[in-house]
mmCIF file of N, CA, C and O in Angstrom:
data_model
loop_
_atom_site.group_PDB
_atom_site.id
_atom_site.type_symbol
_atom_site.label_atom_id
_atom_site.label_comp_id
_atom_site.label_asym_id
_atom_site.label_seq_id
_atom_site.Cartn_x
_atom_site.Cartn_y
_atom_site.Cartn_z
ATOM 1 N N MET N 1 48.580 -24.572 -176.455
ATOM 2 C CA MET N 1 49.139 -23.984 -175.397
ATOM 3 C C MET N 1 49.990 -22.686 -175.656
ATOM 4 O O MET N 1 50.745 -22.622 -176.818
ATOM 5 N N THR N 2 50.079 -21.501 -175.139
ATOM 6 C CA THR N 2 50.516 -20.486 -175.493
ATOM 7 C C THR N 2 51.780 -20.068 -174.689
ATOM 8 O O THR N 2 51.913 -20.803 -173.532
ATOM 9 N N ALA N 3 52.771 -19.352 -175.226
ATOM 10 C CA ALA N 3 54.022 -19.127 -174.656
ATOM 11 C C ALA N 3 53.802 -17.884 -173.317
ATOM 12 O O ALA N 3 52.935 -17.154 -173.498
ATOM 13 N N THR N 4 54.510 -18.294 -172.463
ATOM 14 C CA THR N 4 54.563 -17.426 -171.330
ATOM 15 C C THR N 4 55.448 -16.158 -171.753
ATOM 16 O O THR N 4 56.300 -16.237 -172.478
ATOM 17 N N PRO N 5 55.011 -14.976 -171.214
ATOM 18 C CA PRO N 5 55.900 -13.906 -171.159
ATOM 19 C C PRO N 5 57.300 -13.895 -170.972
ATOM 20 O O PRO N 5 57.581 -14.602 -170.106
ATOM 21 N N LYS N 6 58.352 -13.263 -171.816
ATOM 22 C CA LYS N 6 59.705 -13.338 -171.208
ATOM 23 C C LYS N 6 59.893 -12.551 -170.101
ATOM 24 O O LYS N 6 59.446 -11.479 -170.041
ATOM 25 N N ARG N 7 60.432 -13.027 -169.026
ATOM 26 C CA ARG N 7 60.835 -12.274 -167.688
ATOM 27 C C ARG N 7 62.193 -12.451 -167.560
ATOM 28 O O ARG N 7 62.972 -13.302 -167.602
ATOM 29 N N PHE N 8 62.736 -11.489 -166.919
ATOM 30 C CA PHE N 8 64.351 -11.370 -166.560
ATOM 31 C C PHE N 8 64.285 -11.969 -165.120
ATOM 32 O O PHE N 8 63.316 -11.830 -164.303
ATOM 33 N N ILE N 9 65.407 -12.598 -164.914
ATOM 34 C CA ILE N 9 65.650 -13.537 -163.794
ATOM 35 C C ILE N 9 66.633 -12.446 -162.945
ATOM 36 O O ILE N 9 67.712 -12.264 -163.282
ATOM 37 N N ALA N 10 66.145 -12.143 -161.768
ATOM 38 C CA ALA N 10 66.862 -11.098 -160.968
ATOM 39 C C ALA N 10 67.829 -11.933 -160.214
ATOM 40 O O ALA N 10 67.782 -12.910 -159.776
ATOM 41 N N GLY N 11 69.184 -11.205 -160.402
ATOM 42 C CA GLY N 11 70.314 -11.820 -159.782
ATOM 43 C C GLY N 11 71.081 -12.927 -160.520
ATOM 44 O O GLY N 11 71.971 -13.181 -160.316
ATOM 45 N N ALA N 12 70.435 -13.266 -161.850
ATOM 46 C CA ALA N 12 71.032 -14.224 -162.506
ATOM 47 C C ALA N 12 72.388 -13.794 -163.299
ATOM 48 O O ALA N 12 72.403 -12.755 -163.973
ATOM 49 N N ILE N 13 73.412 -14.549 -163.429
ATOM 50 C CA ILE N 13 74.613 -14.108 -164.080
ATOM 51 C C ILE N 13 74.713 -14.953 -165.397
ATOM 52 O O ILE N 13 74.539 -16.255 -165.249
ATOM 53 N N CYS N 14 74.830 -14.308 -166.473
ATOM 54 C CA CYS N 14 75.132 -15.219 -167.773
ATOM 55 C C CYS N 14 76.198 -16.193 -167.809
ATOM 56 O O CYS N 14 77.495 -15.625 -167.283
ATOM 57 N N PRO N 15 76.154 -17.368 -168.003
ATOM 58 C CA PRO N 15 77.323 -18.185 -167.995
ATOM 59 C C PRO N 15 78.222 -17.846 -169.169
ATOM 60 O O PRO N 15 79.509 -18.358 -168.991
ATOM 61 N N ARG N 16 78.001 -17.070 -170.027
ATOM 62 C CA ARG N 16 78.996 -16.954 -171.259
ATOM 63 C C ARG N 16 79.821 -15.477 -171.030
ATOM 64 O O ARG N 16 80.843 -15.429 -170.975
ATOM 65 N N CYS N 17 78.930 -14.457 -170.620
ATOM 66 C CA CYS N 17 79.568 -13.217 -170.779
ATOM 67 C C CYS N 17 79.496 -12.605 -169.294
ATOM 68 O O CYS N 17 80.125 -11.467 -168.951
ATOM 69 N N ALA N 18 79.126 -13.312 -168.428
ATOM 70 C CA ALA N 18 79.055 -12.980 -166.818
ATOM 71 C C ALA N 18 78.330 -11.703 -166.273
ATOM 72 O O ALA N 18 78.591 -11.264 -165.426
ATOM 73 N N ALA N 19 77.350 -11.337 -167.510
ATOM 74 C CA ALA N 19 76.818 -9.998 -167.095
ATOM 75 C C ALA N 19 75.577 -10.441 -166.138
ATOM 76 O O ALA N 19 74.976 -11.420 -166.334
ATOM 77 N N MET N 20 75.272 -9.544 -165.166
ATOM 78 C CA MET N 20 74.267 -9.868 -164.149
ATOM 79 C C MET N 20 73.076 -9.273 -164.583
ATOM 80 O O MET N 20 73.094 -7.945 -165.230
ATOM 81 N N ASP N 21 71.920 -9.762 -164.211
ATOM 82 C CA ASP N 21 70.536 -9.295 -164.582
ATOM 83 C C ASP N 21 70.188 -9.020 -166.268
ATOM 84 O O ASP N 21 69.537 -8.154 -166.571
ATOM 85 N N ARG N 22 70.820 -10.046 -167.148
ATOM 86 C CA ARG N 22 70.615 -9.882 -168.457
ATOM 87 C C ARG N 22 69.921 -10.994 -169.165
ATOM 88 O O ARG N 22 69.762 -11.216 -170.182
ATOM 89 N N ILE N 23 69.946 -12.107 -167.859
ATOM 90 C CA ILE N 23 69.117 -13.387 -168.463
ATOM 91 C C ILE N 23 67.650 -13.226 -168.371
ATOM 92 O O ILE N 23 66.998 -12.790 -167.353
ATOM 93 N N ARG N 24 66.892 -13.385 -169.290
ATOM 94 C CA ARG N 24 65.443 -13.653 -169.220
ATOM 95 C C ARG N 24 65.025 -15.193 -169.759
ATOM 96 O O ARG N 24 65.790 -15.869 -170.402
ATOM 97 N N SER N 25 63.802 -15.256 -169.205
ATOM 98 C CA SER N 25 63.491 -16.948 -169.340
ATOM 99 C C SER N 25 61.837 -17.009 -169.688
ATOM 100 O O SER N 25 61.320 -16.038 -169.424
ATOM 101 N N TRP N 26 61.414 -17.882 -170.297
ATOM 102 C CA TRP N 26 60.198 -18.158 -170.735
ATOM 103 C C TRP N 26 59.969 -19.574 -171.141
ATOM 104 O O TRP N 26 61.017 -20.323 -171.226
ATOM 105 N N GLU N 27 58.681 -19.994 -171.140
ATOM 106 C CA GLU N 27 58.323 -21.333 -171.545
ATOM 107 C C GLU N 27 57.200 -21.465 -172.615
ATOM 108 O O GLU N 27 56.392 -20.476 -172.645
ATOM 109 N N ASN N 28 57.555 -22.438 -173.507
ATOM 110 C CA ASN N 28 56.609 -22.476 -174.599
ATOM 111 C C ASN N 28 56.366 -24.127 -174.885
ATOM 112 O O ASN N 28 57.477 -24.830 -175.126
ATOM 113 N N GLU N 29 55.234 -24.560 -174.675
ATOM 114 C CA GLU N 29 55.066 -26.050 -175.304
ATOM 115 C C GLU N 29 55.830 -26.916 -174.295
ATOM 116 O O GLU N 29 56.295 -27.773 -175.024
ATOM 117 N N GLY N 30 56.017 -26.670 -173.133
ATOM 118 C CA GLY N 30 56.793 -27.803 -172.220
ATOM 119 C C GLY N 30 58.285 -27.526 -172.337
ATOM 120 O O GLY N 30 59.051 -28.554 -172.043
ATOM 121 N N VAL N 31 58.874 -26.373 -173.067
ATOM 122 C CA VAL N 31 60.249 -26.363 -173.050
ATOM 123 C C VAL N 31 60.498 -24.890 -172.344
ATOM 124 O O VAL N 31 59.868 -24.076 -172.642
ATOM 125 N N LEU N 32 61.418 -24.909 -171.727
ATOM 126 C CA LEU N 32 62.013 -23.635 -170.918
ATOM 127 C C LEU N 32 63.137 -23.171 -171.721
ATOM 128 O O LEU N 32 64.184 -23.666 -171.914
ATOM 129 N N TYR N 33 63.019 -21.772 -172.130
ATOM 130 C CA TYR N 33 64.061 -21.374 -172.766
ATOM 131 C C TYR N 33 64.896 -20.191 -171.960
ATOM 132 O O TYR N 33 63.918 -19.482 -170.919
ATOM 133 N N ARG N 34 66.067 -19.979 -171.927
ATOM 134 C CA ARG N 34 66.713 -18.804 -171.242
ATOM 135 C C ARG N 34 67.592 -18.175 -172.324
ATOM 136 O O ARG N 34 68.370 -18.856 -173.149
ATOM 137 N N GLU N 35 67.822 -16.879 -172.434
ATOM 138 C CA GLU N 35 68.908 -16.370 -173.065
ATOM 139 C C GLU N 35 69.286 -15.021 -172.543
ATOM 140 O O GLU N 35 68.663 -14.374 -171.903
ATOM 141 N N CYS N 36 70.508 -14.672 -172.921
ATOM 142 C CA CYS N 36 71.252 -13.385 -172.455
ATOM 143 C C CYS N 36 70.843 -12.307 -173.494
ATOM 144 O O CYS N 36 71.115 -12.308 -174.531
ATOM 145 N N VAL N 37 70.549 -11.018 -173.020
ATOM 146 C CA VAL N 37 70.365 -9.873 -173.762
ATOM 147 C C VAL N 37 71.526 -9.296 -174.346
ATOM 148 O O VAL N 37 71.528 -8.248 -175.024
ATOM 149 N N SER N 38 72.815 -9.472 -173.576
ATOM 150 C CA SER N 38 73.987 -8.708 -173.793
ATOM 151 C C SER N 38 74.876 -9.654 -174.906
ATOM 152 O O SER N 38 75.778 -9.028 -175.509
ATOM 153 N N CYS N 39 74.720 -11.152 -174.842
ATOM 154 C CA CYS N 39 75.636 -11.851 -175.759
ATOM 155 C C CYS N 39 74.771 -12.909 -176.482
ATOM 156 O O CYS N 39 73.573 -12.577 -176.206
ATOM 157 N N ASP N 40 75.207 -13.604 -177.096
ATOM 158 C CA ASP N 40 74.401 -14.704 -177.941
ATOM 159 C C ASP N 40 74.058 -16.016 -177.209
ATOM 160 O O ASP N 40 73.997 -17.058 -177.779
ATOM 161 N N PHE N 41 74.260 -16.002 -175.795
ATOM 162 C CA PHE N 41 73.828 -17.088 -175.013
ATOM 163 C C PHE N 41 72.268 -17.381 -175.102
ATOM 164 O O PHE N 41 71.432 -16.618 -175.191
ATOM 165 N N PHE N 42 71.999 -18.970 -175.434
ATOM 166 C CA PHE N 42 70.591 -19.113 -175.627
ATOM 167 C C PHE N 42 70.674 -20.498 -175.266
ATOM 168 O O PHE N 42 71.479 -21.548 -175.418
ATOM 169 N N GLU N 43 69.775 -20.916 -174.350
ATOM 170 C CA GLU N 43 69.629 -22.527 -173.841
ATOM 171 C C GLU N 43 68.378 -22.814 -173.769
ATOM 172 O O GLU N 43 67.287 -21.855 -173.547
ATOM 173 N N GLN N 44 68.155 -24.073 -174.089
ATOM 174 C CA GLN N 44 66.462 -24.564 -173.994
ATOM 175 C C GLN N 44 66.570 -25.810 -173.094
ATOM 176 O O GLN N 44 67.439 -26.608 -173.334
ATOM 177 N N LEU N 45 65.727 -26.004 -172.122
ATOM 178 C CA LEU N 45 65.642 -27.121 -171.328
ATOM 179 C C LEU N 45 64.269 -27.669 -171.230
ATOM 180 O O LEU N 45 63.175 -27.061 -171.369
ATOM 181 N N PRO N 46 64.121 -29.000 -171.069
ATOM 182 C CA PRO N 46 62.692 -29.514 -170.873
ATOM 183 C C PRO N 46 62.364 -29.113 -169.502
ATOM 184 O O PRO N 46 63.008 -29.152 -168.665
ATOM 185 N N VAL N 47 60.795 -28.930 -169.427
ATOM 186 C CA VAL N 47 60.170 -28.363 -168.083
ATOM 187 C C VAL N 47 60.057 -29.716 -167.481
ATOM 188 O O VAL N 47 59.404 -30.710 -167.957
ATOM 189 N N GLU N 48 60.712 -30.023 -166.245
ATOM 190 C CA GLU N 48 60.453 -31.222 -165.558
ATOM 191 C C GLU N 48 59.710 -30.884 -164.335
ATOM 192 O O GLU N 48 60.128 -29.673 -163.650
ATOM 193 N N ASP N 49 58.965 -31.898 -163.712
ATOM 194 C CA ASP N 49 58.465 -31.439 -162.318
ATOM 195 C C ASP N 49 59.300 -32.128 -161.334
ATOM 196 O O ASP N 49 59.184 -33.145 -161.152
ATOM 197 N N THR N 50 60.154 -31.358 -160.726
ATOM 198 C CA THR N 50 61.050 -31.767 -159.843
ATOM 199 C C THR N 50 60.668 -31.378 -158.450
ATOM 200 O O THR N 50 61.556 -31.265 -157.511
ATOM 201 N N SER N 51 59.393 -31.309 -158.227
ATOM 202 C CA SER N 51 58.787 -30.667 -156.992
ATOM 203 C C SER N 51 59.049 -31.984 -156.183
ATOM 204 O O SER N 51 58.516 -33.053 -156.453
ATOM 205 N N SER N 52 59.508 -31.772 -154.856
ATOM 206 C CA SER N 52 59.519 -32.834 -153.992
ATOM 207 C C SER N 52 58.175 -32.903 -153.061
ATOM 208 O O SER N 52 57.618 -31.805 -152.991
ATOM 209 N N PRO N 53 58.049 -33.837 -152.309
ATOM 210 C CA PRO N 53 56.716 -33.871 -151.568
ATOM 211 C C PRO N 53 56.834 -32.812 -150.435
ATOM 212 O O PRO N 53 58.003 -32.693 -149.832
ATOM 213 N N GLU N 54 55.680 -32.237 -150.073
ATOM 214 C CA GLU N 54 55.737 -31.361 -149.078
ATOM 215 C C GLU N 54 56.097 -31.843 -147.684
ATOM 216 O O GLU N 54 55.709 -33.148 -147.426
ATOM 217 N N ILE N 55 57.002 -31.390 -147.042
ATOM 218 C CA ILE N 55 57.438 -31.796 -145.366
ATOM 219 C C ILE N 55 56.282 -31.631 -144.685
ATOM 220 O O ILE N 55 55.541 -30.650 -144.398
ATOM 221 N N GLU N 56 56.148 -32.658 -143.728
ATOM 222 C CA GLU N 56 55.061 -32.485 -142.773
ATOM 223 C C GLU N 56 55.234 -31.640 -141.739
ATOM 224 O O GLU N 56 56.398 -31.792 -140.975
ATOM 225 N N THR N 57 54.646 -30.754 -141.452
ATOM 226 C CA THR N 57 54.611 -29.622 -140.219
ATOM 227 C C THR N 57 53.403 -29.662 -139.571
ATOM 228 O O THR N 57 52.318 -30.193 -139.909
ATOM 229 N N ARG N 58 53.180 -28.989 -138.671
ATOM 230 C CA ARG N 58 52.088 -28.703 -137.622
ATOM 231 C C ARG N 58 51.059 -27.988 -138.337
ATOM 232 O O ARG N 58 50.012 -27.998 -138.508
ATOM 233 N N VAL N 59 51.702 -27.036 -139.335
ATOM 234 C CA VAL N 59 50.737 -26.060 -140.025
ATOM 235 C C VAL N 59 49.680 -27.010 -141.165
ATOM 236 O O VAL N 59 48.773 -26.584 -141.537
ATOM 237 N N ASN N 60 50.651 -27.916 -141.833
ATOM 238 C CA ASN N 60 49.815 -28.491 -143.118
ATOM 239 C C ASN N 60 49.157 -30.024 -142.507
ATOM 240 O O ASN N 60 48.640 -30.582 -143.506
ATOM 241 N N GLN N 61 49.046 -30.171 -141.366
ATOM 242 C CA GLN N 61 48.292 -31.485 -140.607
ATOM 243 C C GLN N 61 47.027 -31.038 -140.421
ATOM 244 O O GLN N 61 46.734 -29.937 -139.993
ATOM 245 N N PRO N 62 46.159 -32.094 -140.596
ATOM 246 C CA PRO N 62 44.651 -31.706 -140.117
ATOM 247 C C PRO N 62 44.753 -31.280 -138.417
ATOM 248 O O PRO N 62 45.542 -32.004 -137.818
ATOM 249 N N ARG N 63 43.810 -30.451 -138.254
ATOM 250 C CA ARG N 63 43.738 -30.123 -136.781
ATOM 251 C C ARG N 63 43.076 -31.019 -136.080
ATOM 252 O O ARG N 63 41.855 -31.688 -136.359
ATOM 253 N N GLU N 64 43.518 -31.216 -134.815
ATOM 254 C CA GLU N 64 42.744 -32.249 -133.930
ATOM 255 C C GLU N 64 41.456 -31.504 -133.443
ATOM 256 O O GLU N 64 41.582 -30.393 -132.806
ATOM 257 N N THR N 65 40.311 -32.211 -133.359
ATOM 258 C CA THR N 65 39.491 -31.574 -132.662
ATOM 259 C C THR N 65 39.232 -31.796 -131.186
ATOM 260 O O THR N 65 39.718 -32.869 -130.619
ATOM 261 N N PRO N 66 39.077 -30.846 -130.213
ATOM 262 C CA PRO N 66 39.141 -30.925 -128.745
ATOM 263 C C PRO N 66 38.327 -32.129 -128.490
ATOM 264 O O PRO N 66 36.892 -32.334 -129.020
ATOM 265 N N ALA N 67 38.496 -32.988 -127.570
ATOM 266 C CA ALA N 67 37.583 -34.128 -127.233
ATOM 267 C C ALA N 67 36.389 -33.679 -126.424
ATOM 268 O O ALA N 67 35.620 -34.208 -126.353
ATOM 269 N N ASP N 68 36.521 -32.492 -125.546
ATOM 270 C CA ASP N 68 35.669 -31.901 -124.622
ATOM 271 C C ASP N 68 35.113 -30.719 -125.452
ATOM 272 O O ASP N 68 35.771 -29.602 -125.309
ATOM 273 N N ASP N 69 33.787 -30.944 -126.035
ATOM 274 C CA ASP N 69 33.360 -29.677 -126.610
ATOM 275 C C ASP N 69 32.363 -28.812 -125.681
ATOM 276 O O ASP N 69 31.575 -27.974 -126.120
ATOM 277 N N THR N 70 32.693 -28.908 -124.394
ATOM 278 C CA THR N 70 31.897 -28.092 -123.339
ATOM 279 C C THR N 70 32.287 -26.618 -123.323
ATOM 280 O O THR N 70 33.312 -26.270 -123.623
ATOM 281 N N ILE N 71 31.357 -25.637 -123.196
ATOM 282 C CA ILE N 71 31.711 -24.361 -123.039
ATOM 283 C C ILE N 71 31.781 -24.014 -121.779
ATOM 284 O O ILE N 71 31.209 -24.477 -120.809
ATOM 285 N N GLN N 72 32.876 -23.149 -121.566
ATOM 286 C CA GLN N 72 33.422 -22.710 -119.986
ATOM 287 C C GLN N 72 33.112 -21.201 -120.190
ATOM 288 O O GLN N 72 33.745 -20.571 -121.108
ATOM 289 N N THR N 73 32.702 -21.002 -119.150
ATOM 290 C CA THR N 73 32.541 -19.282 -118.896
ATOM 291 C C THR N 73 33.912 -18.674 -118.391
ATOM 292 O O THR N 73 34.586 -19.400 -117.759
ATOM 293 N N VAL N 74 34.273 -17.708 -118.573
ATOM 294 C CA VAL N 74 35.569 -16.929 -118.215
ATOM 295 C C VAL N 74 35.092 -15.773 -117.047
ATOM 296 O O VAL N 74 34.046 -15.183 -117.057
ATOM 297 N N ARG N 75 35.565 -16.075 -116.004
ATOM 298 C CA ARG N 75 35.423 -15.283 -114.756
ATOM 299 C C ARG N 75 36.365 -14.158 -114.649
ATOM 300 O O ARG N 75 37.768 -14.545 -114.633
ATOM 301 N N ILE N 76 36.195 -12.713 -114.839
ATOM 302 C CA ILE N 76 37.251 -11.850 -114.591
ATOM 303 C C ILE N 76 37.313 -11.362 -113.165
ATOM 304 O O ILE N 76 36.355 -11.059 -112.451
ATOM 305 N N ILE N 77 38.530 -11.596 -112.676
ATOM 306 C CA ILE N 77 38.744 -11.172 -111.233
ATOM 307 C C ILE N 77 39.357 -9.831 -111.213
ATOM 308 O O ILE N 77 40.513 -9.364 -111.728
ATOM 309 N N THR N 78 38.652 -8.974 -110.382
ATOM 310 C CA THR N 78 39.511 -7.623 -110.277
ATOM 311 C C THR N 78 40.171 -7.621 -108.905
ATOM 312 O O THR N 78 39.670 -8.119 -107.954
ATOM 313 N N PRO N 79 41.363 -7.253 -109.069
ATOM 314 C CA PRO N 79 42.298 -7.135 -107.858
ATOM 315 C C PRO N 79 41.590 -6.065 -106.720
ATOM 316 O O PRO N 79 40.944 -5.126 -107.136
ATOM 317 N N PRO N 80 41.757 -6.487 -105.491
ATOM 318 C CA PRO N 80 41.331 -5.386 -104.370
ATOM 319 C C PRO N 80 42.271 -4.374 -104.481
ATOM 320 O O PRO N 80 43.169 -4.258 -104.943
ATOM 321 N N ASP N 81 41.357 -3.217 -103.992
ATOM 322 C CA ASP N 81 42.268 -1.911 -103.812
ATOM 323 C C ASP N 81 43.202 -1.995 -102.945
ATOM 324 O O ASP N 81 43.085 -2.484 -101.835
ATOM 325 N N ARG N 82 44.449 -1.259 -103.115
ATOM 326 C CA ARG N 82 45.543 -1.305 -102.128
ATOM 327 C C ARG N 82 45.609 0.173 -101.258
ATOM 328 O O ARG N 82 45.044 0.908 -101.412
#
């Protein structure tokens, strides 16, 4: 497994020096690393799958097929002249 590139986390504040936008993060062999480029803060965390199941909505449900598959023609009605 190769390491992912180091990327800055937008809006992140360093827990040690309180500098904003100085934290960068990367993953290597199942371990998540974070470090601050302004101070000596460094942290490593195991990568966990904390994803929760997807909430059921009308968008992610299978579509119901209409019971009546007959084709209906559309009739355009032109209004009478006034």
